[in-house]
Amino acid sequence: MAGAHWGFCPWLVLLCACAWSHPKPGDLGREDVRNCSANPPHLPVTAVNTTARLSALRQQIEAWNLSAYIIPDTDAHKSEYIGKHDERRAWITGFKGTAGTAVVTMRKAAVWTDSRYWTQAEREMDCNWDLHKEVGITLIVSWLLAEIPAGGRVGFDPFLISLDSWNSYDMNLQGSNIQLVSITTNLVDLVWGSERPLVPSEPIYALETAFTGSTWQEKVSNIRSQMQKHSKAPTAVLLTALDETAWLFNLRSSDIPYNPFFYSYTLLMDCSIRLFVNRSRFSPETLQYLNSGCTEPMCVQLEDYSQVRDSVQAYVSGDVRVWIGTQYTMYGLYEVIPEEKLVADTYSPVMITKAVKNSKEQALLKASHVRDAVAVIRYLVWLEKNVPKGTVDEFSGAEFMDQLRGKEDFFSGPSFQTISASGLNAALAHYSPTKELNRKLSSDEMYLVDSGGQYWDGTTDITRTVHWGTPSAFQKEAYTRVLMGNIDLSKLIFPAATSGRVLEAFARKALWDVGLNYGHGTGHGIGNFLCVHEWPVGFQTINIAMAKGMFTSIEPGYYHDGEFGIRIEDVALVVGAKTKYPGSYLTFEVVSFVPYDRNLIDVSLLSPEQLQHLNQYYQVIREKVGPELHRRQLLEEFEWLQRHTEPLSARAPHTASWASVLVASTLAILSWSS
């Protein structure tokens, strides 16, 4: 699991919000760290003065004849991570947390955010802002009904409100005589003015053929074929999520933190293609790659990014039907398409097609995970040597993890901010250390590291939890039961087309058996140099059914508030299963290749089948990663790998065969010196 912006990211809402976001007993009633009743108010030094910003925004609200203005925390593409220039809610409120909604009236200003961010919000907001500690559109509307009179007008930027959110606001305002007003000019942007960060303008480049599974022309032909077969015969597909366009054309850039995307839309029609983007970011070679100088069906016509709404509106004036995926289409485009010309499915055909990797894409992703395993193993070896010296903290550890990945071939950057959490911090869902605020790593505590990389051939995400000292019996049991859940789901055989939500309980059963659980989802899809959290694959209710060629994370956990946290995360490929009798069945092939912490495994809890599966996995790790360590002459890491992948047995759960390690190491030395 990766810590990330998730205000409009469905899988992360499900993953994080269940238990960790729920207020604990007494939390709702605790005192605000601000004292706004004092004169002058007592505020932390970290609070931001927003008086001038709010005054300017209220002038705009009045000028547009509004009673209130809604400021969500997203961008026009419902991206998981948003660029600095899209951090409107953070700028107007001073609160920099990555989840929240602000609403401003002529007299009041309020922010809604969940329990992960309460303290941060109190420390960063001044007394102009009321903090609401329970979230949801229903609660926001209730507040609006109490604050503005009948006949009031509530403004919003339609490019920042999803179709689902608009429906929820509209439904909750039914019968109130309060009107929702769509305004395509963003009022916060008007106030932000020249201080607003510029939109990124780095070059947009085409991936080399070696790192793509199909040409963009083959992908376009595939989607057009699906259009022709659709019962409602759409004449165009509108792509609004950034990874859709990046995938379709095999193009990448760096507009979004941690994701190699660029701001764009695509209108893929039966006989032409329109790509809405900043044309100046293309080199002549990339323009030629896109066949941008012609008007044939396989030529990409470039239009300015800002013209997408007008262009779609003009297109739907004809005898056409536009196919959209409602999960990622914002209201700003939806509202210009007449209902009778709309073909709406939950996900676009690109989103569904992208989820199933072809054989080349599978091979690329697997290769990236082998190199990534080398980086993680090097990190664990380094920790094992340096933590006992007392020289490593959470922040320096996270930095070193990123540095090690940076040495790997085809590395582009981290796929999310590394979660490096020691002791009680590991029980926090959204914890990220800073240079100023972090905790020393200790041999007396558990340590959780959740990290990933973006490589030209694939995206990675892996979590390991370790303990370098003597864990308690409860810590070992909890860890082992999390591992049992990981194994049980990884080795599960299930009918083809089974939904992930049906399978998810297998990852929890070992914990449920003793009254333990975890408050997040069990996994998410992952892309080929795309999203680290790739929708719509996973184990949640609205994920699509499992199919061969999909990649998903498997990441059960357990979190003991105030003491420790455990998560074991692997990425797995959905493959065909061999069964005794003929049938269409699937299972998982784990492609993360880093051993688990032997010090935390109570082998007596493992069933014979679980133990066999674990030892087989360790053999695969040796076969996949051992040769790579050998090739690079990483002797210390090779020895570590041999020790940590020794077969486990019920009789000797925590001892490795040093003789076999010595033999393997000696052979390695001889081969390297020859």
XYZ file of C-alpha atoms in Angstrom:
674
model
C 0.000 0.000 0.000
C 1.271 3.443 -0.828
C 0.556 6.624 1.029
C -1.091 8.922 -1.457
C -3.638 11.568 -2.277
C -6.976 9.765 -2.261
C -9.755 12.326 -2.064
C -11.034 11.125 -5.434
C -9.231 7.795 -5.760
C -11.767 4.986 -5.212
C -9.424 2.148 -4.269
C -7.502 4.256 -1.753
C -10.683 5.463 -0.107
C -11.562 1.835 0.512
C -7.991 0.918 1.406
C -7.375 3.609 3.996
C -10.672 4.908 5.248
C -12.162 1.913 7.035
C -10.384 1.681 10.359
C -7.550 4.164 10.330
C -9.712 7.118 9.369
C -12.357 6.355 11.955
C -12.136 8.583 15.017
C -11.154 6.761 18.162
C -13.186 7.131 21.375
C -12.722 10.651 22.658
C -11.109 12.005 19.486
C -14.142 13.993 18.364
C -14.312 15.751 21.711
C -10.639 16.581 22.138
C -9.633 20.242 22.201
C -8.410 22.072 19.119
C -4.736 23.048 19.377
C -5.873 26.502 18.244
C -7.466 28.858 20.771
C -9.734 30.952 18.602
C -11.686 32.404 21.535
C -8.653 34.286 22.845
C -8.057 37.900 21.831
C -5.919 37.826 19.830
C -6.371 34.151 18.894
C -3.620 31.770 19.968
C -2.280 29.905 16.947
C 0.625 27.539 16.332
C 3.547 29.151 14.499
C 2.768 26.823 11.584
C -0.672 28.379 10.973
C -1.105 30.256 7.684
C -2.769 33.680 7.611
C -5.574 33.343 5.054
C -7.469 36.578 5.753
C -6.425 38.316 2.535
C -7.007 35.195 0.430
C -10.503 34.705 1.813
C -11.375 38.357 1.363
C -10.368 38.200 -2.294
C -12.276 34.955 -2.821
C -15.414 36.437 -1.248
C -15.197 39.322 -3.677
C -15.298 36.781 -6.494
C -18.155 34.873 -4.854
C -20.137 38.113 -4.671
C -19.239 39.088 -8.236
C -20.555 35.764 -9.526
C -23.769 36.183 -7.494
C -23.072 33.108 -5.364
C -23.872 32.253 -1.761
C -21.101 29.660 -1.364
C -18.226 28.077 -3.263
C -17.014 24.460 -3.032
C -13.271 23.767 -3.295
C -12.467 20.042 -3.682
C -9.029 18.468 -3.447
C -8.486 17.014 -6.913
C -7.640 17.914 -10.498
C -9.579 17.784 -13.751
C -8.654 14.131 -14.300
C -9.490 12.696 -10.885
C -5.807 11.939 -10.407
C -4.572 10.185 -7.297
C -1.683 12.639 -7.018
C -2.122 16.265 -8.080
C 0.341 18.897 -9.275
C 1.284 21.990 -7.250
C -0.819 24.247 -9.474
C -3.894 22.139 -8.662
C -3.503 22.365 -4.877
C -6.270 24.951 -4.607
C -7.777 23.733 -1.365
C -4.343 23.643 0.267
C -3.550 27.184 -0.863
C -6.812 28.823 0.173
C -6.898 27.110 3.598
C -3.213 26.778 4.479
C -3.875 23.117 5.292
C -1.538 20.965 3.214
C -2.969 17.520 3.996
C -3.885 15.537 0.919
C -7.560 14.868 1.659
C -10.242 17.421 2.347
C -12.969 19.688 0.986
C -13.329 23.400 1.699
C -16.495 25.492 1.447
C -16.581 29.287 1.690
C -19.646 31.480 2.227
C -19.778 35.243 2.682
C -19.531 34.813 6.460
C -17.892 31.470 7.147
C -15.247 29.094 5.850
C -15.008 25.400 6.700
C -12.890 22.345 5.951
C -13.939 18.692 6.149
C -11.190 16.104 6.566
C -10.774 12.729 8.241
C -8.995 11.803 11.463
C -5.606 11.261 9.839
C -5.319 15.006 9.274
C -7.051 16.664 12.228
C -3.905 17.668 14.087
C -2.205 18.821 10.898
C -5.234 20.910 9.924
C -5.354 22.553 13.353
C -1.660 23.414 13.170
C -1.810 24.838 9.657
C -5.174 26.669 9.522
C -5.876 30.005 11.168
C -9.102 30.916 12.940
C -10.822 31.929 9.714
C -11.544 28.234 9.239
C -13.831 25.840 11.078
C -12.615 22.240 11.104
C -15.275 19.553 10.655
C -14.125 16.126 11.812
C -16.667 13.953 10.064
C -16.601 13.734 6.287
C -19.127 13.218 3.522
C -21.151 15.209 1.015
C -24.284 14.723 3.114
C -22.599 16.534 6.020
C -21.329 19.327 3.782
C -24.820 19.881 2.383
C -26.323 19.893 5.888
C -23.889 22.661 6.813
C -24.746 24.596 3.640
C -28.467 24.355 4.356
C -27.865 25.872 7.781
C -25.618 28.658 6.489
C -27.244 29.965 3.318
C -30.850 31.054 2.738
C -33.400 29.508 0.412
C -32.778 30.653 -3.122
C -29.031 30.553 -2.542
C -26.550 29.589 -5.243
C -23.655 27.191 -4.564
C -20.875 27.485 -7.106
C -18.365 24.849 -8.144
C -15.793 24.175 -10.847
C -17.336 21.354 -12.927
C -13.872 20.081 -13.876
C -13.160 19.378 -10.197
C -16.414 17.593 -9.364
C -16.864 14.021 -10.527
C -20.144 12.844 -11.956
C -20.793 10.754 -8.826
C -20.055 13.713 -6.530
C -22.313 16.017 -8.505
C -25.139 13.487 -8.296
C -24.642 13.269 -4.529
C -24.696 17.054 -4.045
C -27.726 17.358 -6.312
C -29.631 14.591 -4.522
C -28.928 16.032 -1.066
C -30.064 19.491 -2.158
C -33.359 18.241 -3.624
C -36.308 20.263 -2.293
C -34.092 22.868 -0.622
C -34.538 25.674 -3.168
C -30.752 25.956 -3.292
C -29.160 25.806 -6.729
C -25.877 24.171 -7.775
C -24.110 26.462 -10.237
C -21.442 25.157 -12.612
C -18.749 27.794 -13.285
C -15.925 26.799 -15.607
C -13.799 29.747 -14.442
C -12.137 28.620 -11.227
C -12.528 31.344 -8.604
C -9.545 30.240 -6.529
C -7.340 30.514 -9.613
C -8.506 34.114 -10.083
C -7.452 34.937 -6.530
C -4.235 32.900 -6.642
C -3.145 34.846 -9.696
C 0.555 35.080 -10.503
C 1.518 33.234 -7.316
C 0.002 30.040 -8.683
C 2.688 27.541 -9.762
C 3.027 27.102 -13.493
C 1.675 24.042 -15.270
C 4.587 21.664 -16.004
C 6.027 21.937 -19.487
C 8.612 19.158 -19.688
C 8.789 17.315 -23.032
C 6.298 14.566 -23.792
C 8.150 11.590 -25.208
C 7.353 8.259 -26.826
C 8.475 5.080 -25.103
C 10.978 2.975 -26.965
C 9.448 -0.055 -28.660
C 11.389 -2.323 -26.295
C 9.239 -1.060 -23.404
C 5.789 -1.308 -24.987
C 3.505 -4.279 -25.442
C 1.799 -2.972 -28.590
C 2.093 -0.023 -30.942
C -0.323 2.840 -30.440
C -1.885 2.016 -33.794
C -2.616 -1.540 -32.618
C -4.212 -0.185 -29.449
C -6.364 2.276 -31.382
C -7.522 -0.505 -33.703
C -8.436 -2.639 -30.680
C -10.546 0.116 -29.104
C -12.265 0.897 -32.403
C -13.098 -2.780 -32.757
C -14.748 -2.675 -29.326
C -16.714 0.401 -30.409
C -18.032 -1.464 -33.443
C -19.087 -4.456 -31.336
C -20.833 -2.370 -28.668
C -24.621 -2.743 -28.702
C -25.104 1.041 -28.601
C -22.655 1.674 -31.462
C -20.672 4.597 -30.051
C -18.928 6.764 -32.628
C -16.287 8.029 -30.194
C -14.604 7.248 -26.881
C -13.749 10.145 -24.563
C -10.665 9.515 -22.412
C -10.232 11.748 -19.369
C -7.939 9.881 -16.932
C -4.302 10.734 -17.615
C -3.112 7.138 -17.651
C -5.624 6.313 -20.407
C -4.040 8.666 -22.932
C -0.500 7.827 -21.790
C -1.185 4.119 -22.278
C -3.025 4.477 -25.587
C -0.232 6.380 -27.349
C 2.759 4.958 -25.419
C 3.613 8.506 -24.347
C 5.048 9.643 -21.015
C 6.129 12.822 -19.210
C 6.346 14.126 -15.640
C 3.403 16.431 -14.889
C 2.113 14.420 -11.912
C 4.174 13.504 -8.833
C 5.193 9.818 -8.901
C 3.265 9.157 -12.154
C 4.786 9.584 -15.653
C 1.788 11.400 -17.121
C 0.981 14.651 -18.916
C -2.165 16.771 -18.909
C -4.314 15.620 -21.794
C -7.638 14.352 -23.083
C -8.361 12.109 -26.051
C -11.423 11.917 -28.265
C -10.960 8.686 -30.218
C -13.465 8.607 -33.058
C -14.238 5.920 -35.604
C -12.396 7.767 -38.377
C -10.181 10.306 -36.617
C -8.319 11.030 -33.379
C -8.090 14.251 -31.374
C -5.454 14.655 -28.665
C -5.939 17.701 -26.435
C -2.539 18.762 -25.143
C 0.062 21.532 -25.175
C 1.509 21.003 -28.651
C 4.752 22.853 -27.871
C 5.855 19.994 -25.633
C 6.325 17.622 -28.584
C 9.581 17.272 -30.470
C 9.424 16.987 -34.277
C 10.222 13.292 -33.879
C 7.272 12.744 -31.535
C 4.947 14.664 -33.864
C 6.054 12.385 -36.669
C 5.548 9.375 -34.386
C 1.914 10.459 -33.911
C 1.321 11.125 -37.626
C 0.087 14.545 -36.580
C 0.346 16.147 -40.009
C -2.535 14.323 -41.692
C -6.250 13.624 -41.277
C -6.447 9.886 -41.933
C -7.948 7.463 -39.332
C -4.483 6.712 -37.923
C -3.385 10.337 -37.701
C -3.473 12.148 -34.357
C -4.838 15.679 -34.663
C -3.526 17.917 -31.888
C -5.820 20.459 -30.257
C -5.154 22.762 -27.344
C -5.792 21.237 -23.919
C -8.097 24.094 -22.937
C -10.405 23.480 -25.912
C -11.633 20.019 -24.928
C -15.036 21.137 -23.635
C -15.785 23.281 -26.695
C -14.564 20.552 -29.041
C -16.692 17.850 -27.415
C -19.693 20.177 -27.391
C -19.264 20.843 -31.107
C -18.804 17.141 -31.857
C -22.041 16.103 -30.124
C -24.055 18.536 -32.252
C -23.944 15.879 -34.970
C -25.384 12.377 -35.240
C -22.925 10.804 -32.802
C -22.726 8.839 -29.556
C -19.882 9.311 -27.057
C -18.688 6.427 -24.873
C -17.429 7.471 -21.435
C -16.297 5.805 -18.233
C -18.261 7.424 -15.436
C -15.635 6.700 -12.755
C -13.195 9.218 -14.244
C -15.339 11.659 -16.217
C -15.769 15.007 -14.510
C -19.045 16.899 -14.628
C -17.497 19.613 -16.825
C -17.479 17.272 -19.824
C -20.496 15.190 -18.912
C -22.807 18.223 -18.803
C -22.173 19.141 -22.462
C -23.106 15.698 -23.817
C -26.877 15.249 -24.347
C -28.243 12.216 -22.561
C -29.435 10.602 -25.789
C -25.902 10.817 -27.210
C -24.194 9.334 -24.185
C -22.945 5.749 -23.861
C -21.974 5.411 -20.217
C -20.190 2.491 -18.578
C -18.409 2.448 -15.247
C -15.015 2.225 -16.955
C -13.888 3.174 -20.441
C -12.768 0.417 -22.829
C -9.202 1.718 -22.486
C -9.298 1.314 -18.710
C -10.533 -2.274 -19.052
C -8.125 -3.207 -21.853
C -5.138 -1.661 -20.082
C -5.807 -3.814 -17.018
C -4.974 -7.038 -18.884
C -1.300 -7.196 -19.833
C -0.195 -9.093 -22.927
C 2.736 -11.507 -22.824
C 5.346 -8.843 -23.553
C 3.937 -6.472 -20.938
C 3.950 -9.300 -18.408
C 7.603 -10.059 -19.150
C 8.511 -6.382 -18.802
C 6.783 -6.054 -15.440
C 8.426 -9.213 -14.142
C 11.866 -7.969 -15.199
C 11.355 -4.678 -13.371
C 10.454 -6.585 -10.206
C 13.675 -8.603 -10.310
C 15.780 -5.432 -10.409
C 13.569 -3.845 -7.784
C 14.134 -6.857 -5.522
C 17.881 -6.265 -5.760
C 17.406 -2.698 -4.514
C 15.164 -3.772 -1.621
C 17.520 -6.597 -0.609
C 20.461 -4.187 -0.634
C 18.436 -1.896 1.618
C 17.572 -4.660 4.088
C 21.218 -5.749 4.247
C 22.262 -2.144 4.895
C 19.663 -1.792 7.644
C 20.760 -5.031 9.277
C 24.291 -3.651 9.566
C 23.533 -0.055 10.498
C 20.418 -0.032 12.670
C 22.257 -1.593 15.651
C 24.740 1.309 15.429
C 21.908 3.790 16.015
C 22.765 5.753 12.873
C 19.554 5.269 10.864
C 16.274 7.130 11.217
C 13.049 6.785 9.237
C 13.850 9.689 6.934
C 17.447 8.749 6.153
C 16.277 5.183 5.576
C 13.633 6.294 3.082
C 16.173 8.465 1.277
C 18.639 5.586 1.022
C 15.924 3.268 -0.313
C 15.233 5.766 -3.102
C 18.970 6.117 -3.798
C 19.373 2.362 -4.185
C 16.507 2.206 -6.674
C 18.120 5.062 -8.545
C 21.063 2.778 -9.324
C 18.854 0.277 -11.138
C 18.569 0.180 -14.922
C 15.637 2.059 -16.498
C 14.763 3.827 -13.224
C 12.620 6.951 -13.637
C 11.707 7.779 -10.027
C 9.807 6.471 -6.998
C 6.235 5.345 -7.622
C 5.066 6.980 -4.375
C 6.535 8.547 -1.248
C 8.304 5.807 0.678
C 6.567 4.809 3.904
C 9.392 4.259 6.391
C 7.865 3.650 9.808
C 9.397 2.392 13.036
C 7.589 1.189 16.144
C 4.329 2.982 16.856
C 4.583 5.043 13.654
C 4.029 1.878 11.615
C 0.489 1.723 12.992
C -0.327 5.031 11.259
C -1.903 4.659 7.825
C -0.604 7.822 6.241
C 2.710 8.181 8.028
C 5.625 9.697 6.171
C 8.767 10.891 7.971
C 10.311 14.283 7.329
C 13.840 15.516 7.845
C 12.635 17.458 10.879
C 10.200 14.919 12.307
C 11.174 11.259 12.333
C 12.041 8.369 14.609
C 15.306 6.471 15.039
C 15.225 2.869 13.897
C 15.908 0.453 16.730
C 16.693 -3.238 17.094
C 14.014 -3.301 19.784
C 11.149 -2.317 17.475
C 9.424 -3.507 14.344
C 10.066 -1.546 11.171
C 7.768 -1.296 8.140
C 8.959 -0.099 4.741
C 6.471 0.293 1.885
C 8.136 1.542 -1.275
C 8.134 1.303 -5.041
C 9.768 2.443 -8.237
C 8.872 3.660 -11.693
C 10.948 1.933 -14.364
C 10.581 2.185 -18.127
C 9.494 -1.451 -18.164
C 7.231 -1.510 -15.121
C 5.957 -0.070 -11.867
C 6.699 -1.718 -8.511
C 5.251 -1.666 -5.000
C 6.429 -3.862 -2.125
C 6.137 -3.849 1.668
C 8.280 -5.722 4.151
C 8.145 -5.634 7.950
C 11.211 -6.627 9.969
C 12.510 -6.876 13.536
C 16.244 -7.048 14.280
C 15.913 -7.912 17.972
C 13.626 -10.163 19.984
C 9.983 -9.705 19.006
C 7.250 -10.463 21.505
C 5.172 -13.607 21.163
C 2.193 -11.486 20.114
C 4.210 -9.658 17.456
C 5.373 -12.970 16.011
C 1.874 -14.399 16.008
C 0.414 -11.288 14.380
C 3.147 -11.242 11.742
C 2.784 -14.947 11.024
C -0.978 -14.632 10.647
C -0.540 -11.749 8.225
C 1.895 -13.957 6.301
C -0.603 -16.821 6.378
C -3.205 -14.533 4.816
C -0.762 -13.469 2.138
C 0.040 -17.102 1.351
C -3.583 -18.268 1.428
C -4.638 -15.677 -1.132
C -1.508 -16.080 -3.265
C -1.978 -19.838 -3.663
C -5.758 -19.737 -4.018
C -7.336 -21.446 -7.036
C -10.626 -19.865 -8.105
C -13.027 -19.880 -11.078
C -12.249 -17.527 -13.948
C -14.163 -14.229 -13.911
C -14.444 -14.258 -10.113
C -14.618 -10.813 -8.547
C -11.778 -9.848 -6.237
C -14.205 -9.023 -3.429
C -15.154 -12.711 -3.311
C -11.508 -13.692 -2.804
C -10.547 -11.010 -0.301
C -11.642 -12.873 2.835
C -8.978 -15.536 2.269
C -6.347 -12.921 3.165
C -8.130 -12.186 6.450
C -9.134 -15.623 7.710
C -5.957 -16.364 9.700
C -6.393 -13.046 11.512
C -10.140 -13.474 11.965
C -9.548 -16.873 13.558
C -8.040 -15.141 16.612
C -10.101 -11.947 16.586
C -7.689 -9.732 14.634
C -8.271 -7.772 11.439
C -7.013 -4.867 9.360
C -8.928 -1.810 8.295
C -7.921 -1.468 4.664
C -8.408 -3.218 1.357
C -6.266 -6.168 0.350
C -4.856 -5.015 -2.961
C -4.831 -2.877 -6.071
C -3.797 -3.114 -9.685
C -0.414 -1.942 -10.926
C 0.718 -0.653 -14.306
C 3.542 -0.816 -16.845
C 5.345 2.448 -16.095
C 1.937 3.907 -15.253
C -0.069 4.053 -12.005
C 1.205 2.308 -8.914
C -2.473 2.032 -7.962
C -4.019 1.036 -11.270
C -7.790 0.979 -11.339
C -9.991 -1.075 -11.820
C -8.136 -4.229 -10.663
C -8.263 -5.252 -7.016
C -10.337 -6.787 -4.274
C -12.944 -4.082 -3.616
C -16.637 -4.110 -4.430
C -16.471 -2.059 -7.627
C -13.355 -3.701 -9.062
C -13.784 -5.757 -12.208
C -13.553 -9.550 -12.236
C -10.139 -11.197 -12.214
C -8.731 -12.284 -15.586
C -5.489 -13.771 -16.857
C -2.872 -11.106 -17.427
C -3.919 -8.782 -14.618
C -1.449 -7.716 -11.940
C -2.573 -6.965 -8.400
C -0.959 -6.350 -5.066
C -1.725 -8.718 -2.186
C -1.181 -6.841 1.064
C -2.803 -7.986 4.306
C -1.686 -6.294 7.511
C -2.249 -5.782 11.204
C -1.909 -2.518 13.139
C -1.646 -2.305 16.912
C -2.370 1.293 17.796
C 0.467 3.023 19.604
C 2.840 0.064 19.356
C 3.540 -1.438 15.922
C 2.259 -2.106 12.437
C 2.654 -5.038 10.055
C 2.046 -5.230 6.331
C 3.314 -7.820 3.865
C 2.768 -6.736 0.282
C 3.613 -8.570 -2.913
C 2.599 -7.982 -6.518
C 1.095 -11.003 -8.270
C 0.103 -11.907 -11.822
C -3.220 -13.638 -12.469
C -2.462 -16.867 -14.351
C -4.277 -20.017 -15.381
C -4.398 -22.755 -12.735
C -3.798 -26.445 -13.299
C -6.623 -28.475 -11.778
C -7.295 -32.190 -11.489
C -10.423 -31.903 -13.591
C -10.908 -29.776 -16.721
C -12.174 -26.281 -16.110
C -11.377 -22.601 -16.380
C -9.625 -21.702 -13.148
C -7.139 -19.038 -12.123
C -4.510 -18.474 -9.456
C -1.731 -15.996 -8.672
C 1.961 -15.969 -9.537
C 3.885 -13.718 -7.143
C 6.419 -11.511 -8.943
C 7.873 -9.718 -5.901
C 11.106 -11.455 -4.975
C 12.173 -10.395 -1.474
C 12.118 -12.920 1.407
C 10.092 -12.303 4.553
C 11.659 -11.794 7.984
C 12.486 -15.240 9.439
C 12.833 -13.646 12.871
C 9.098 -12.915 12.906
C 7.765 -16.221 11.565
C 6.310 -18.746 14.001
C 6.500 -21.812 11.780
C 4.382 -23.835 14.215
C 1.361 -21.798 13.102
C 1.811 -22.620 9.417
C -0.060 -25.517 7.869
C 1.981 -28.031 5.828
C 0.504 -26.518 2.664
C 1.440 -22.986 3.702
C 4.960 -24.078 4.633
C 5.385 -25.854 1.307
C 4.173 -22.792 -0.576
C 6.569 -20.540 1.360
C 9.571 -22.750 0.675
C 8.667 -22.995 -3.012
C 8.472 -19.200 -3.135
C 11.902 -18.948 -1.546
C 13.290 -21.271 -4.193
C 11.822 -19.019 -6.890
C 13.485 -16.000 -5.252
C 16.841 -17.789 -5.345
C 16.368 -18.653 -9.004
C 15.229 -15.165 -10.038
C 17.352 -12.840 -7.909
C 20.406 -14.971 -7.150
C 21.780 -14.800 -10.716
C 21.289 -11.018 -10.786
C 23.251 -10.600 -7.546
C 25.842 -12.978 -8.971
C 26.099 -10.964 -12.195
C 26.736 -7.765 -10.240
C 29.187 -9.432 -7.840
C 27.103 -8.419 -4.806
C 28.586 -11.105 -2.542
C 27.227 -9.789 0.745
C 23.699 -9.539 -0.632
C 24.021 -12.987 -2.205
C 24.982 -14.497 1.166
C 22.092 -12.672 2.830
C 19.686 -14.024 0.215
C 20.910 -17.580 0.761
C 20.427 -17.318 4.528
C 16.993 -15.779 4.303
C 15.672 -18.248 1.736
C 16.819 -21.424 3.467
C 13.856 -23.847 3.581
C 11.872 -23.526 6.790
C 10.736 -26.570 8.719
C 8.479 -27.069 11.700
C 11.356 -28.569 13.681
C 13.814 -25.756 13.045
C 11.814 -22.625 12.348
C 14.454 -19.951 12.790
C 17.828 -21.499 11.931
C 19.470 -21.497 8.552
C 21.821 -24.178 7.315
C 25.112 -22.333 7.549
C 26.893 -25.191 5.839
C 24.765 -24.771 2.731
C 25.191 -20.996 2.844
C 28.957 -21.412 3.143
C 29.038 -23.806 0.208
C 26.922 -21.470 -1.930
C 29.048 -18.461 -0.989
C 32.292 -20.322 -1.684
C 31.038 -21.403 -5.088
C 30.007 -17.835 -5.821
C 33.439 -16.494 -4.851
C 35.140 -19.088 -7.029
C 32.924 -18.263 -10.002
C 33.410 -14.500 -9.608
C 37.187 -14.864 -9.360
C 37.419 -17.115 -12.391
